[in-house]
Each structure stands twice: as structure tokens, then as C-alpha cells.
Short mmCIF file of C-alpha atoms in Angstrom, two decimals:
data_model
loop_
_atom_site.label_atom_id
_atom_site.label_comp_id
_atom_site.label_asym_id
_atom_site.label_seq_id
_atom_site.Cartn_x
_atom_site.Cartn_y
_atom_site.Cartn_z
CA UNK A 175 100.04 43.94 62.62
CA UNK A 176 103.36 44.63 64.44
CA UNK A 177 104.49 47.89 65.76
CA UNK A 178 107.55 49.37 64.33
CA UNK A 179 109.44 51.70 66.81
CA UNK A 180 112.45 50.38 65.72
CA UNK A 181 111.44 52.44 62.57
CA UNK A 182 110.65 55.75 64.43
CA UNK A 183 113.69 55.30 66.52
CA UNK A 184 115.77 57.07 64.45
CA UNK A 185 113.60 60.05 64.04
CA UNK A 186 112.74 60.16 67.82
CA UNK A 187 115.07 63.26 68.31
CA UNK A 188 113.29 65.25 65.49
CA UNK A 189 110.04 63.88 67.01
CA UNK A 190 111.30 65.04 70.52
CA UNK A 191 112.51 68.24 69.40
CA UNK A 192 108.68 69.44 68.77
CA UNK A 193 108.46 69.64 72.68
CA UNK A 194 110.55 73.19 72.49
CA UNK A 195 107.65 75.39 70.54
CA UNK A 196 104.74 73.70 73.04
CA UNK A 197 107.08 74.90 76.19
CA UNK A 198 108.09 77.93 74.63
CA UNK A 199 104.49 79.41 73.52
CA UNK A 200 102.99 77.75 76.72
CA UNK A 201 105.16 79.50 78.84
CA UNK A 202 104.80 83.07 76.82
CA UNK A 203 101.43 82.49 76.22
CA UNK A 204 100.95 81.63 80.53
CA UNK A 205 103.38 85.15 81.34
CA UNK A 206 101.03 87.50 79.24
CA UNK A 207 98.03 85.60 80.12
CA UNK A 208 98.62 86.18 83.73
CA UNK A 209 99.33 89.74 82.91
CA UNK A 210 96.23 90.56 80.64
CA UNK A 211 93.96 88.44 82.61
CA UNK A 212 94.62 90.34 85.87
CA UNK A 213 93.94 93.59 84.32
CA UNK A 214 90.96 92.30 82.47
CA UNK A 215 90.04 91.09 86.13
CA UNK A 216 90.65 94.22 87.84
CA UNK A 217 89.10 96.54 84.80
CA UNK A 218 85.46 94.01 85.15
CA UNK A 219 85.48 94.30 88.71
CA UNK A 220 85.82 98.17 88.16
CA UNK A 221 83.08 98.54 85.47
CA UNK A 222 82.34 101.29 83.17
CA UNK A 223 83.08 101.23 79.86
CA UNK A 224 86.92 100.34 80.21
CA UNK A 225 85.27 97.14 82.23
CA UNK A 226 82.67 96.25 79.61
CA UNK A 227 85.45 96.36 76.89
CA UNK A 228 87.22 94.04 79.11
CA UNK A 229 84.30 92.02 79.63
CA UNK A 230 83.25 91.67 75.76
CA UNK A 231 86.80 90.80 75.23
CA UNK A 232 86.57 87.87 77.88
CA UNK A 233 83.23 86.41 77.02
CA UNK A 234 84.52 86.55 73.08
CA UNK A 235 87.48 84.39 73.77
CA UNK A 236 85.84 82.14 75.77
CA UNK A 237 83.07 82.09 73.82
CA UNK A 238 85.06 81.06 70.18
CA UNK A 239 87.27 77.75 69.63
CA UNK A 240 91.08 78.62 69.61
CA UNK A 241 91.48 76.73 65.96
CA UNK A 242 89.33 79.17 64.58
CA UNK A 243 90.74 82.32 66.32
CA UNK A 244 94.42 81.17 65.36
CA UNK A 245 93.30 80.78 61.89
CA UNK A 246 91.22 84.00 61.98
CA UNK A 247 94.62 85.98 63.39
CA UNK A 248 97.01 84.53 60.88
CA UNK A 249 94.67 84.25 57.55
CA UNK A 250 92.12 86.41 57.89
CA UNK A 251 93.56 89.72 59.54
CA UNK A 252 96.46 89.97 57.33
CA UNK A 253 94.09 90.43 54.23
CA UNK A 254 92.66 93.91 56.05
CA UNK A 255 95.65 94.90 57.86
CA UNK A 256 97.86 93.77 54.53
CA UNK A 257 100.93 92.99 56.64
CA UNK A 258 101.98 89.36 57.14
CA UNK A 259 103.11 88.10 60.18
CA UNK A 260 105.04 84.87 61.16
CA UNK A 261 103.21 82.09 62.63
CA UNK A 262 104.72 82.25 65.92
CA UNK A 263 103.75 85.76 66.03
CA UNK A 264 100.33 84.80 65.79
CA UNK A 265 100.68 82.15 68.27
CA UNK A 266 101.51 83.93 70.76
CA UNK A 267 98.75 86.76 70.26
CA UNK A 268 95.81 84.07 70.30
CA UNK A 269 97.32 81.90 72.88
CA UNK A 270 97.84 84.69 75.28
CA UNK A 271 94.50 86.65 74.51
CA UNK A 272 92.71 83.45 74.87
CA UNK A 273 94.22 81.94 78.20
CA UNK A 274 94.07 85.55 79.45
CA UNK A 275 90.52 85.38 79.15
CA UNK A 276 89.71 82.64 81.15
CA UNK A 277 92.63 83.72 83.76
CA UNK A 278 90.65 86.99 83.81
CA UNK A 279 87.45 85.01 84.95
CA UNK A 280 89.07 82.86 87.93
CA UNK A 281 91.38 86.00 88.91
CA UNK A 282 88.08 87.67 89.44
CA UNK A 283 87.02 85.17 90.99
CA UNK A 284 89.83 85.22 93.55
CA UNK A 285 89.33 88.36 94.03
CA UNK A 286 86.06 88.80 94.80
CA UNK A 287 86.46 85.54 97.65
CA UNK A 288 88.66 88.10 99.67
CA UNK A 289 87.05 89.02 102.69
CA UNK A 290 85.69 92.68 102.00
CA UNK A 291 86.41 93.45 105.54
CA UNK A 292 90.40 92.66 105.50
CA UNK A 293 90.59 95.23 102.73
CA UNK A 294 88.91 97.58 105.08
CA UNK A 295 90.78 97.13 107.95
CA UNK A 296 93.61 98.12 105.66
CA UNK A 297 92.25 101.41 104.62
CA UNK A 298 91.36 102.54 108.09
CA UNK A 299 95.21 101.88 108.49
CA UNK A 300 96.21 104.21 105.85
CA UNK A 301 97.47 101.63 103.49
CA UNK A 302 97.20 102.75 100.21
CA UNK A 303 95.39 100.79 97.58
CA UNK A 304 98.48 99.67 95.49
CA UNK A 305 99.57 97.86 98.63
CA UNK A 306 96.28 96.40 99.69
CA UNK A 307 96.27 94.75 96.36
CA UNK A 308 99.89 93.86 96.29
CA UNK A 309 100.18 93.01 99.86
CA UNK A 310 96.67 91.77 101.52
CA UNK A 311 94.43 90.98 98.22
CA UNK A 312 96.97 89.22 95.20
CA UNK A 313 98.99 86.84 97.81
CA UNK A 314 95.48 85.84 99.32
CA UNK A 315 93.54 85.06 96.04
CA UNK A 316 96.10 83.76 94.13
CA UNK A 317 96.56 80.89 97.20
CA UNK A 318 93.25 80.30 96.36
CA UNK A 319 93.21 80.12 92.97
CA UNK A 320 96.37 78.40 92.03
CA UNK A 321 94.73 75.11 91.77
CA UNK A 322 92.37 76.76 88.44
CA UNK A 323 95.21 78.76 87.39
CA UNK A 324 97.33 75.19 86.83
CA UNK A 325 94.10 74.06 85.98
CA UNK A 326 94.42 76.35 82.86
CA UNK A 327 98.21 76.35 82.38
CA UNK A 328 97.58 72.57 81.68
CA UNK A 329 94.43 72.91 79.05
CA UNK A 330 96.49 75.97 77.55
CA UNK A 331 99.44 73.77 77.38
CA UNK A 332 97.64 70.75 75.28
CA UNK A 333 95.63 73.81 73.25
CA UNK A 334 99.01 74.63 71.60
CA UNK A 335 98.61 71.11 69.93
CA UNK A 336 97.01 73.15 67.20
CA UNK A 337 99.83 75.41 65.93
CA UNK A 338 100.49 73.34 63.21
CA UNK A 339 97.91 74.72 61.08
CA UNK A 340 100.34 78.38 61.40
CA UNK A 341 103.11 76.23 60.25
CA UNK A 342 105.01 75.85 63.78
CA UNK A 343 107.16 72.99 64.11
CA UNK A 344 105.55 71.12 66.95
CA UNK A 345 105.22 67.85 68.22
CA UNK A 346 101.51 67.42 66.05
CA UNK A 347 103.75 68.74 62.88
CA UNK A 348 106.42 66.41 63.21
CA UNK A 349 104.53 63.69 63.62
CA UNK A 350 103.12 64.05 60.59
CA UNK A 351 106.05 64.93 58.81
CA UNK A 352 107.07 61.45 60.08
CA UNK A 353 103.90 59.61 59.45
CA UNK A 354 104.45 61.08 55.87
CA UNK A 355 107.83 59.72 55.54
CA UNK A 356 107.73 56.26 57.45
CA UNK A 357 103.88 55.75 56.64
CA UNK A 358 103.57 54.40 60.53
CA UNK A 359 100.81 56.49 62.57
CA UNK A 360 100.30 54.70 65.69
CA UNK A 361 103.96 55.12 66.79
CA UNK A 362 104.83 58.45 66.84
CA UNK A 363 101.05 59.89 67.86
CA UNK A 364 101.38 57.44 71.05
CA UNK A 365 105.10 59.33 71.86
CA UNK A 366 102.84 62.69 71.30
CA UNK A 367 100.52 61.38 74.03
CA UNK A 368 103.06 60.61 76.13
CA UNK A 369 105.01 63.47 75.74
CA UNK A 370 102.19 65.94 76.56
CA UNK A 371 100.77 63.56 79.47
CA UNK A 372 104.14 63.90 80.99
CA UNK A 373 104.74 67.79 80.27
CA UNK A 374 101.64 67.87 81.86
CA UNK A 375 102.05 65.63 85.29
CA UNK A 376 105.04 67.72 85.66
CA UNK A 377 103.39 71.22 85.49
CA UNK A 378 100.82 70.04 88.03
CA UNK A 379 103.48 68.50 90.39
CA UNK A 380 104.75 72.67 90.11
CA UNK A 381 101.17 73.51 90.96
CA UNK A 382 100.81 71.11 94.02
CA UNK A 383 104.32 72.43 94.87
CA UNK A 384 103.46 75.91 94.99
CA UNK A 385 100.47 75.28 96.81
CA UNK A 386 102.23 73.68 99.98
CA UNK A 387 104.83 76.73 99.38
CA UNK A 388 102.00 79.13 99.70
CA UNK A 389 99.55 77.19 102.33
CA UNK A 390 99.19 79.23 105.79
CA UNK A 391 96.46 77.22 107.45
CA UNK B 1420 88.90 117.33 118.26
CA UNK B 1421 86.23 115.67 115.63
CA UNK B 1422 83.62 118.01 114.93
CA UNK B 1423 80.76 116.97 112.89
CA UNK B 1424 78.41 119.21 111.06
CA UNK B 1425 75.22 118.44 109.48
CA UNK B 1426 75.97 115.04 108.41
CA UNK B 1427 73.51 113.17 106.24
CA UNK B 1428 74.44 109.61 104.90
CA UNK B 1429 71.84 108.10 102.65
CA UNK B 1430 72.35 104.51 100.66
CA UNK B 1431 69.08 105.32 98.12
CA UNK B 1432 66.51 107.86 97.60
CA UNK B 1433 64.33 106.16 100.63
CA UNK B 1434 67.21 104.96 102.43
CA UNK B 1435 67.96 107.61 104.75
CA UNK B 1436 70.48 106.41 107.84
CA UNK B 1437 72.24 109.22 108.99
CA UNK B 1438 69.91 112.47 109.21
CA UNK B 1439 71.73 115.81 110.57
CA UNK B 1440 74.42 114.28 112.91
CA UNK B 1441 76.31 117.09 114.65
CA UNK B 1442 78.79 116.57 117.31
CA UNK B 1443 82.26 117.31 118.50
CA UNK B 1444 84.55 114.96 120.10
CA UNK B 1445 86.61 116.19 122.69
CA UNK B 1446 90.39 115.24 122.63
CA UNK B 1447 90.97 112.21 125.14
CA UNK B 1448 87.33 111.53 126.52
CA UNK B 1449 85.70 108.41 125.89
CA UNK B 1450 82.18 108.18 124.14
CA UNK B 1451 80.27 104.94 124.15
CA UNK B 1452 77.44 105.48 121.05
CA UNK B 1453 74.82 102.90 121.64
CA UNK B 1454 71.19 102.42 120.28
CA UNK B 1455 68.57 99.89 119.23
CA UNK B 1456 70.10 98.20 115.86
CA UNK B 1457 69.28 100.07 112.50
CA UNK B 1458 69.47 103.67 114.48
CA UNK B 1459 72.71 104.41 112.47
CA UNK B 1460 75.40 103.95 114.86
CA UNK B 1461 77.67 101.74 112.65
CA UNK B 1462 77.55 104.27 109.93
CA UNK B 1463 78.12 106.86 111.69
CA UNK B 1464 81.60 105.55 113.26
CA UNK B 1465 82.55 104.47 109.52
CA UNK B 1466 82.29 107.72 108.38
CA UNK B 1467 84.23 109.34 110.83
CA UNK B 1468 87.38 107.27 108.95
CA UNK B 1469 85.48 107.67 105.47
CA UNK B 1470 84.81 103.69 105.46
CA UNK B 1471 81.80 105.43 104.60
CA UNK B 1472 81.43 108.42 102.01
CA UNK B 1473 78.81 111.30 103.75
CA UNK B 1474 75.89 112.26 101.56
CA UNK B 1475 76.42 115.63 102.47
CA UNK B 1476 77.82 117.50 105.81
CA UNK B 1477 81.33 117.90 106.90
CA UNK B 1478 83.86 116.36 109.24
CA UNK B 1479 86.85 118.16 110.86
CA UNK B 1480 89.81 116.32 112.56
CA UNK B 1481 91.93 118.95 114.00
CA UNK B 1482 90.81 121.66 111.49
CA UNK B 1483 91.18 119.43 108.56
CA UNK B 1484 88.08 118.88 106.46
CA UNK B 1485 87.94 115.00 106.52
CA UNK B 1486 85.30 114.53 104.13
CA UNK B 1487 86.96 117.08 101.26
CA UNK B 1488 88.06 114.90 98.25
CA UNK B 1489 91.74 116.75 98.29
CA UNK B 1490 92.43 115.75 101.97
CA UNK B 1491 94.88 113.01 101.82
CA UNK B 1492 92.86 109.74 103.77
CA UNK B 1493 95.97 108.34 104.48
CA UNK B 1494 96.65 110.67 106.81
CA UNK B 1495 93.72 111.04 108.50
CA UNK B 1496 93.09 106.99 108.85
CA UNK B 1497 97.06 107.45 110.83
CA UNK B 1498 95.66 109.60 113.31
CA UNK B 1499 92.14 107.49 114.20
CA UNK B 1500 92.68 103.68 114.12
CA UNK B 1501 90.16 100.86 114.17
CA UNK B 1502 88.79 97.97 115.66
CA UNK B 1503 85.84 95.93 113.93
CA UNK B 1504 83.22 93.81 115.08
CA UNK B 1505 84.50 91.29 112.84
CA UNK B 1506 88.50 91.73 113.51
CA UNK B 1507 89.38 91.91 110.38
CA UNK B 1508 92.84 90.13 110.91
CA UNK B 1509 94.70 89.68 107.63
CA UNK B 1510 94.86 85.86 107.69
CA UNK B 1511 97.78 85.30 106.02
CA UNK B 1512 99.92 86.91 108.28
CA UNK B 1513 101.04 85.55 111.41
CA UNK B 1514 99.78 88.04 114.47
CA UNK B 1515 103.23 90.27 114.46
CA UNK B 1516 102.92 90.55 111.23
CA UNK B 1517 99.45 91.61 111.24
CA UNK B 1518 100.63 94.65 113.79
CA UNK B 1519 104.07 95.42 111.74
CA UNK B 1520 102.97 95.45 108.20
CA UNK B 1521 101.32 98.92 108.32
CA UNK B 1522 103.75 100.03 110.82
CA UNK B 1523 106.69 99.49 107.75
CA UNK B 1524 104.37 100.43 104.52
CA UNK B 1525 102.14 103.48 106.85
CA UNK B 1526 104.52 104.66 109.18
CA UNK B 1527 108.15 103.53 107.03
CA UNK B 1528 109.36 101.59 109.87
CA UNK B 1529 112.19 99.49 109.69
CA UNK B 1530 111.60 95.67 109.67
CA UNK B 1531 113.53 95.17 112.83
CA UNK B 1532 111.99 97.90 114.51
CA UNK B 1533 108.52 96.87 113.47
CA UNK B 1534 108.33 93.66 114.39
CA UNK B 1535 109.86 95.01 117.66
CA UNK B 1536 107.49 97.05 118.45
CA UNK B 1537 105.00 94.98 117.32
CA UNK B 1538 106.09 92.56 119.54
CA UNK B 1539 105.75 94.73 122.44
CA UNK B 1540 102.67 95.95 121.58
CA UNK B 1541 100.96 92.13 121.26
CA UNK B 1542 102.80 91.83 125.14
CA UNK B 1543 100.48 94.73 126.46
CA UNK B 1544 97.45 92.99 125.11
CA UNK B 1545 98.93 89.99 127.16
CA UNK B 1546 99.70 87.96 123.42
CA UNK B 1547 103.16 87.84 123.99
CA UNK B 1548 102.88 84.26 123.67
CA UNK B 1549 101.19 84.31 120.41
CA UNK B 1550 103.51 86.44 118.47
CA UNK B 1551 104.11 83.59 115.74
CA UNK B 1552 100.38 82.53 115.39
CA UNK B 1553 98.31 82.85 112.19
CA UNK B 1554 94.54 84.27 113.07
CA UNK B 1555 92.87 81.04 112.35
CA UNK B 1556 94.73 79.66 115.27
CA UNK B 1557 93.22 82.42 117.92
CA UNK B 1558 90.45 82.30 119.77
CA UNK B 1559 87.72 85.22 119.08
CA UNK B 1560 88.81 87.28 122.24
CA UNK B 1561 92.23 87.04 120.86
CA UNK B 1562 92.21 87.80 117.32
CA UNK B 1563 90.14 90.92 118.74
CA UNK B 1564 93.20 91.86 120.96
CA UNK B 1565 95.88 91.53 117.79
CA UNK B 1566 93.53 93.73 116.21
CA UNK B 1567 93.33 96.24 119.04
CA UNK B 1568 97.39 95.70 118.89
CA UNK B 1569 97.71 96.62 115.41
CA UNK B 1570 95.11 99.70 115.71
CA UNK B 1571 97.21 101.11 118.73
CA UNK B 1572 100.62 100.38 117.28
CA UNK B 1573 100.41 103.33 114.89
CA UNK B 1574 100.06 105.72 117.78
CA UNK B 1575 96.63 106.87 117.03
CA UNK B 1576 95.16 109.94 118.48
CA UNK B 1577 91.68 108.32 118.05
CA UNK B 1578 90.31 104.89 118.50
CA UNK B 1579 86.94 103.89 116.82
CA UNK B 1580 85.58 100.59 118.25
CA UNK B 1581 82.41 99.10 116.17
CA UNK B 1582 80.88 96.85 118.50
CA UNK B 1583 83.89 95.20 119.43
CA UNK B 1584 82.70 92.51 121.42
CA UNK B 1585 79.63 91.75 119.79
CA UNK B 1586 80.60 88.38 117.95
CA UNK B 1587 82.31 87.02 121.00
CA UNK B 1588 81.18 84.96 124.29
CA UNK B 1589 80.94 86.62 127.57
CA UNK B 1590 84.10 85.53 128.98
CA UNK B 1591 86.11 86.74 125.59
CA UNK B 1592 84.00 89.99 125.98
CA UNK B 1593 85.56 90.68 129.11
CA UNK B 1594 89.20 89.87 128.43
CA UNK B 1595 88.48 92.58 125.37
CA UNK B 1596 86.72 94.49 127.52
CA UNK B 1597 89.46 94.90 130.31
CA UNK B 1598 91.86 95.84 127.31
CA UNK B 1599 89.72 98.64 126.35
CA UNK B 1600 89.43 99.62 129.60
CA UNK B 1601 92.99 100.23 130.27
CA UNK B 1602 92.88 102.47 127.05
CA UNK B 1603 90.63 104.94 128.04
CA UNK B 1604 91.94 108.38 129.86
CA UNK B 1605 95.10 107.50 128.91
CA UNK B 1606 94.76 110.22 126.24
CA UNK B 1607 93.40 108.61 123.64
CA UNK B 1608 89.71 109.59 122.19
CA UNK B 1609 88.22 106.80 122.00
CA UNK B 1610 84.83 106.31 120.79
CA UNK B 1611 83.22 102.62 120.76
CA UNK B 1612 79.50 101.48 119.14
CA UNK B 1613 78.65 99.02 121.93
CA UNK B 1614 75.69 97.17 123.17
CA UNK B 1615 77.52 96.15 126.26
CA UNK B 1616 75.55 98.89 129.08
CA UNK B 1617 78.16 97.70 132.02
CA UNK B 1618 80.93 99.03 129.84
CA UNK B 1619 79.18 102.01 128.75
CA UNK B 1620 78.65 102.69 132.38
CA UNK B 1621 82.07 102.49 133.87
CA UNK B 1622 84.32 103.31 131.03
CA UNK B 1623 82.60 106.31 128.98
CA UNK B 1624 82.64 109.93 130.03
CA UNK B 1625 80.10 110.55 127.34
CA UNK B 1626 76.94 108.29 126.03
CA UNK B 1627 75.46 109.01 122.70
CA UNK B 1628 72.06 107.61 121.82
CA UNK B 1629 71.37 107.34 118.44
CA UNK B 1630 68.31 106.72 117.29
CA UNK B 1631 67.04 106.59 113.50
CA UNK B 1632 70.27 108.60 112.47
CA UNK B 1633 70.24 111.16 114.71
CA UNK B 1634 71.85 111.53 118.06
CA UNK B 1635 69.13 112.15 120.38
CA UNK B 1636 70.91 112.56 123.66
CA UNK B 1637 74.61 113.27 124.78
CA UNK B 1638 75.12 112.35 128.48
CA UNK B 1639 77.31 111.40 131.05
CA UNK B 1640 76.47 107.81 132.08
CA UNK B 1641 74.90 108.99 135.67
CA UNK B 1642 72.40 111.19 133.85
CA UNK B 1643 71.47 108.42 131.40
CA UNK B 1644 71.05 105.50 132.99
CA UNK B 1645 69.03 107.24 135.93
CA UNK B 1646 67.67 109.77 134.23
CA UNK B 1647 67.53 109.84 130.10
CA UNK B 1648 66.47 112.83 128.15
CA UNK B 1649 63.80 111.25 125.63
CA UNK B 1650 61.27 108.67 126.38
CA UNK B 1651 62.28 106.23 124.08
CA UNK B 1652 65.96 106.23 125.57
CA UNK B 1653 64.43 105.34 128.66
CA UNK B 1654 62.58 102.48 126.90
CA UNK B 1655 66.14 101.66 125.75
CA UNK B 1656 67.94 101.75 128.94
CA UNK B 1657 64.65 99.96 130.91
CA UNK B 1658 65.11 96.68 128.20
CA UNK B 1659 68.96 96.51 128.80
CA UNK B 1660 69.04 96.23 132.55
#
């Protein structure tokens, strides 16, 4: 058989478009994950039963597919709460929620690495806490960490592939909409591929990037 | 003035590592605390800055309850600074930095003014030529010296020392060493866990032996080395030389 991009050529730009929602909710979905995950980090390290909230909360989300919790959030919690909410909406709740959970689990991570006695040394200055983790712990672990953070941007990024299913118009969707109308498959799915390989190399070039920026030894 | 009262520091039930501790501290002397490991020492000098909560007791700087949960730390920890065995060095900051960074969020310096003086301060400990270094580019002997910098660049009335030279070589021991030296009757209180005897010897005006949590004997080097009060400081004193 031959392959027909001449075909898809013409649709490309409606193809391409799809790229905007994956960006879009990726980068959202990265913000608030960064946000909730470092609380969730600092409430497990803390413990009590603000951190064991924190911690059912992570092991949930890392412990159910996405598919089914985007489905869950957009079909099934409407019925109880009997409010509808738009797709992207519910995107964005699962999307952060979920990468915030495993965030959550290498922030800790970071964290705990820090040198126990640095932290000390701090104290017996009189720094106060707020600073020792803005100023001595945060720039120190996240140096360290930065390669699993990217590590998740980039399986949070191809995640999103699944948003179709809420009714966003992503690169998945239009893909089919185009398989649909042109009835070729291989095509457009292989400019998907490439599209996400190359979001992808260019969100890790930002990681190694930020890594020199942030390298002191 | 420290004065201690009836301290008691225990980690469980049947951990017991501080039992009645009561001292004062005289303003400007120099106290060497030293012991056979385990007798408490460490603890002790960590809850003097509350690195270490007290069981029960009570600590006085100056009239100020240390130990009462209203007293604000921070500005106790401005008056005693710190020098671990470990250093401690924040190591992502460059050895100035190390020295200014509480100087601007502790003290409110000025940038300019803190580097300055941090500057300055990293000359006295002869590191004026490693200003721009990051720790993990100093020797031990150094990075102990930045850290001596930074604890003495906040113009504390009290320096505690825990075992300062004890994960460094001889000749590191004594470039540390000679920096402490210089310290003492200078008006600063300085009180330093040490196992080096030579140092204890010359430097303090006061020797405490500690021995399982308690301090057994306060004396003036001459009286202890010759002449300790208990047997088993005499044990002590007859292994170290």
C-alpha cells in the first residue's frame, strides 16, 4: 500500500493545532502540581493526621490509572454533586492532583537528601524556618531533583494523550476526526508521535538546561 | 551569664543522657567540657542553643529563660553562635556567602555591607583568598574556619564549639586550633566539647568533666590534669596523656 500524506496535508494545520490543549493542560497541570505536591511533601514529612490525609491522597493517585480517574471526575462525580463541569475543567483537576502526587513523592524525597546538619547550622544562626526552607532546603533539593521532576513533566505531558475521552480537542481527537474523514490511520498517528516525541526532546533540553543553570559543584 | 538548673535530657523512658546538669557560665571565660564518649557532652552543648529540647530543667541567658516556649529562639541563637563537628557549611553557597546570608536575613544587613564584612571576617580566619570558593572546594581545616567565620560574624556573646576538630587531621586541627585560640579572652564565652587535652590545657580557664550526664568536676586545668577530683577523671586524664 502507499502512504498518502499528500491527503493529510491539507488538514495538517487542524492536526497541528491539537498541540495547544497538550501544552496548555501540561503546563497548568505541571504549575499546580508543583504547588500541591510540595505541600503534600511538606504535610507527609510533618505527619499527623493533616500528613496521613496527604499521604492517602498520594498513594491513591499513584495507586489508580489516570483514564479511569479522568473518567471518574467528569462522569461519575457530576451524578452526586449534580453540577456539570466542562471537560477542561476536569482536566485540569485530575492532571494536577495526579502529577502532584508523584511530585509530592520525589519532593520528599529531595527533601529528606538535605543534610540534617545544614538545617541546623541555620537554626543556631537564628534563621527562621520560612527561610531555611526557602533559602538553604528548596534551592538544594530541587538541584537534586530536577532530573525526576522533568522526568515527570515528560510522562505527565504524554498522559494528557487521554483527554479525548472529556471531549478536548487534542492531537489524539483530531486524529481521529481525520482518520474518520480521510479513512487514512497511519499518517496522521505517525505526525502524533512525532509531535509529542519532539514536545518532549524539547522539555528535557529545558531540564538539562536548568540543571547546568543550577549546578554548583 | 548561662546558668543551668537541674537539667535532665532523656531520648526514651531508659534513655537517660543528661541527669541534673547545673552550672553557670561566666561572661568571657573559656570552658573546655570533655569526657569519655556517650557521657553527654554533645547534648549538653546542643541544648544550651535548644538544638536540643530539655526534658525538664531550665536555662537562663542573661535572665532570659532559654528553654520557655514564649522566648523568641531567634534571639537567643544571635547572642551564642556555633561551630559543629561536622561544619555544616551550606554547600551551595560560595564561602562569603555562607558568612553573609544570616548576616542580611538575621541581623538585616545590607548586601554590600554583608558581604563586606563577611569578607573581612573570612581575612581574620586567614581565607581571604577563598572568598569565592564553594565548600566542596575546601579542605576540612578550612571549611571549619568559614564556619567559625560565619559563627563570629554575627557578633556573638557566646561561642559553642562541638568537637570542632574531631573529623580533621592533626595538621588541620591545629590551624583550627590556633583560630580558636586567638578567640578566647577576647571577651567572648566560649565553651568547646573537645577531646583535644593540649587545647584544653592552654586555652580553657575552666574544664568540665562530664561523665554519664552529669558534670562531675569543674576545674581549672592545673588542678585537673595534676590533680582531678574523682577517680575515674583521673582514669580519664591518665589514658589521654
Amino acid at each position: 500500500m502507499t502512504l498518502r500524506f499528500d491527503r493529510l496535508g491539507p488538514y495538517l494545520p487542524f492536526l497541528l493545532n491539537g498541540i495547544w490543549p497538550v501544552i496548555i493542560l501540561s503546563l497548568v497541570a505541571a504549575f499546580f502540581g508543583c504547588v500541591i505536591g510540595f505541600i503534600a511533601a511538606l504535610a507527609k514529612r510533618r505527619g499527623g493526621a493533616i500528613g496521613k490525609i496527604f499521604g492517602a491522597y498520594i498513594d491513591f493517585f499513584r495507586g489508580t490509572p489516570a483514564f479511569v480517574q479522568l473518567y471518574f471526575v467528569h462522569m461519575a462525580l457530576p451524578q452526586i454533586l449534580k453540577f456539570n463541569w466542562p471537560g477542561w475543567l476536569s482536566c485540569v483537576i485530575v492532571f494536577s492532583l495526579n502529577s502532584g502526587a508523584y511530585l509530592a513523592e520525589v519532593m520528599r524525597a529531595g527533601i529528606e537528601g538535605i543534610d540534617r546538619g545544614q538545617i541546623e547550622a541555620a537554626k543556631a544562626l537564628g534563621v527562621k524556618s520560612k527561610d531555611i526552607t526557602r533559602d538553604i532546603i528548596v534551592p538544594q533539593a530541587l538541584r537534586k531533583i530536577l532530573p525526576a521532576m522533568f522526568n515527570e513533566f515528560i510522562a505527565l505531558t504524554k498522559e494528557t494523550s487521554i483527554v479525548s475521552v472529556v471531549g478536548m480537542m487534542d492531537l489524539m481527537r483530531r486524529s481521529s476526526i481525520i482518520q474518520g474523514t480521510l479513512y487514512i490511520t497511519f499518517e496522521p498517528l505517525l505526525v502524533v508521535l512525532v509531535v509529542y516525541y519532539l514536545l518532549n526532546k524539547i522539555l528535557s533540553f529545558c531540564g538539562k538546561c536548568l540543571e547546568r543553570k543550577l549546578k554548583y559543584d | 551569664m548561662i546558668k543551668v538548673e537541674h537539667l535532665y535530657k532523656d531520648y526514651a523512658e531508659d534513655i537517660k543522657v543528661l541527669h541534673d546538669v547545673n552550672f553557670t557560665f561566666e561572661d568571657g571565660k573559656t570552658y573546655a567540657i570533655i569526657g569519655s564518649s556517650g557521657g553527654g557532652k554533645s547534648t549538653f552543648i546542643r541544648c544550651l542553643n535548644m538544638l536540643e529540647v530539655p526534658t525538664s530543667g531550665t536555662i537562663t541567658l542573661d535572665g532570659t529563660v532559654v528553654n520557655d516556649p514564649k522566648t523568641d529562639l531567634t534571639k537567643i541563637r544571635e547572642k551564642m553562635g556555633m561551630v559543629f563537628q561536622n561544619f555544616n557549611l551550606f554547600e551551595h553557597m560560595v564561602a562569603k556567602k555562607n558568612v553573609a546570608y544570616a548576616l542580611m536575613k538575621v541581623k538585616g544587613m545590607e548586601k554590600e555591607q554583608a558581604y563586606e564584612k563577611a569578607v573581612e571576617m573570612l581575612e581574620k580566619v586567614g581565607l581571604g583568598h577563598r572568598v569565592n570558593s564553594y565548600p566542596h572546594q575546601l579542605s576540612g581545616g578550612e571549611k571549619q574556619r568559614v564556619a567559625i567565620a560565619r559563627a563570629l560574624a554575627m557578633e556573638p556573646e557566646i561561642l559553642l564549639c562541638d568537637e570542632p576538630t574531631s573529623a580533621l587531621d592533626p595538621e588541620m586541627t591545629t590551624e583550627v586550633l590556633k583560630v580558636l585560640k586567638s578567640l578566647s579572652h577576647t571577651g567572648l564565652t566560649m565553651i568547646v566539647v573537645t577531646h583535644e587535652m593540649a587545647f584544653a590545657r592552654e586555652v580553657a580557664d575552666y574544664i568540665l568533666y562530664m561523665d554519664q550526664g552529669e558534670i562531675t568536676e569543674c576545674s581549672t586545668p592545673a588542678e585537673f590534669f595534676t590533680n582531678a577530683k574523682t577517680e575515674r577523671a583521673r582514669q580519664f586524664v591518665a589514658n589521654m596523656l
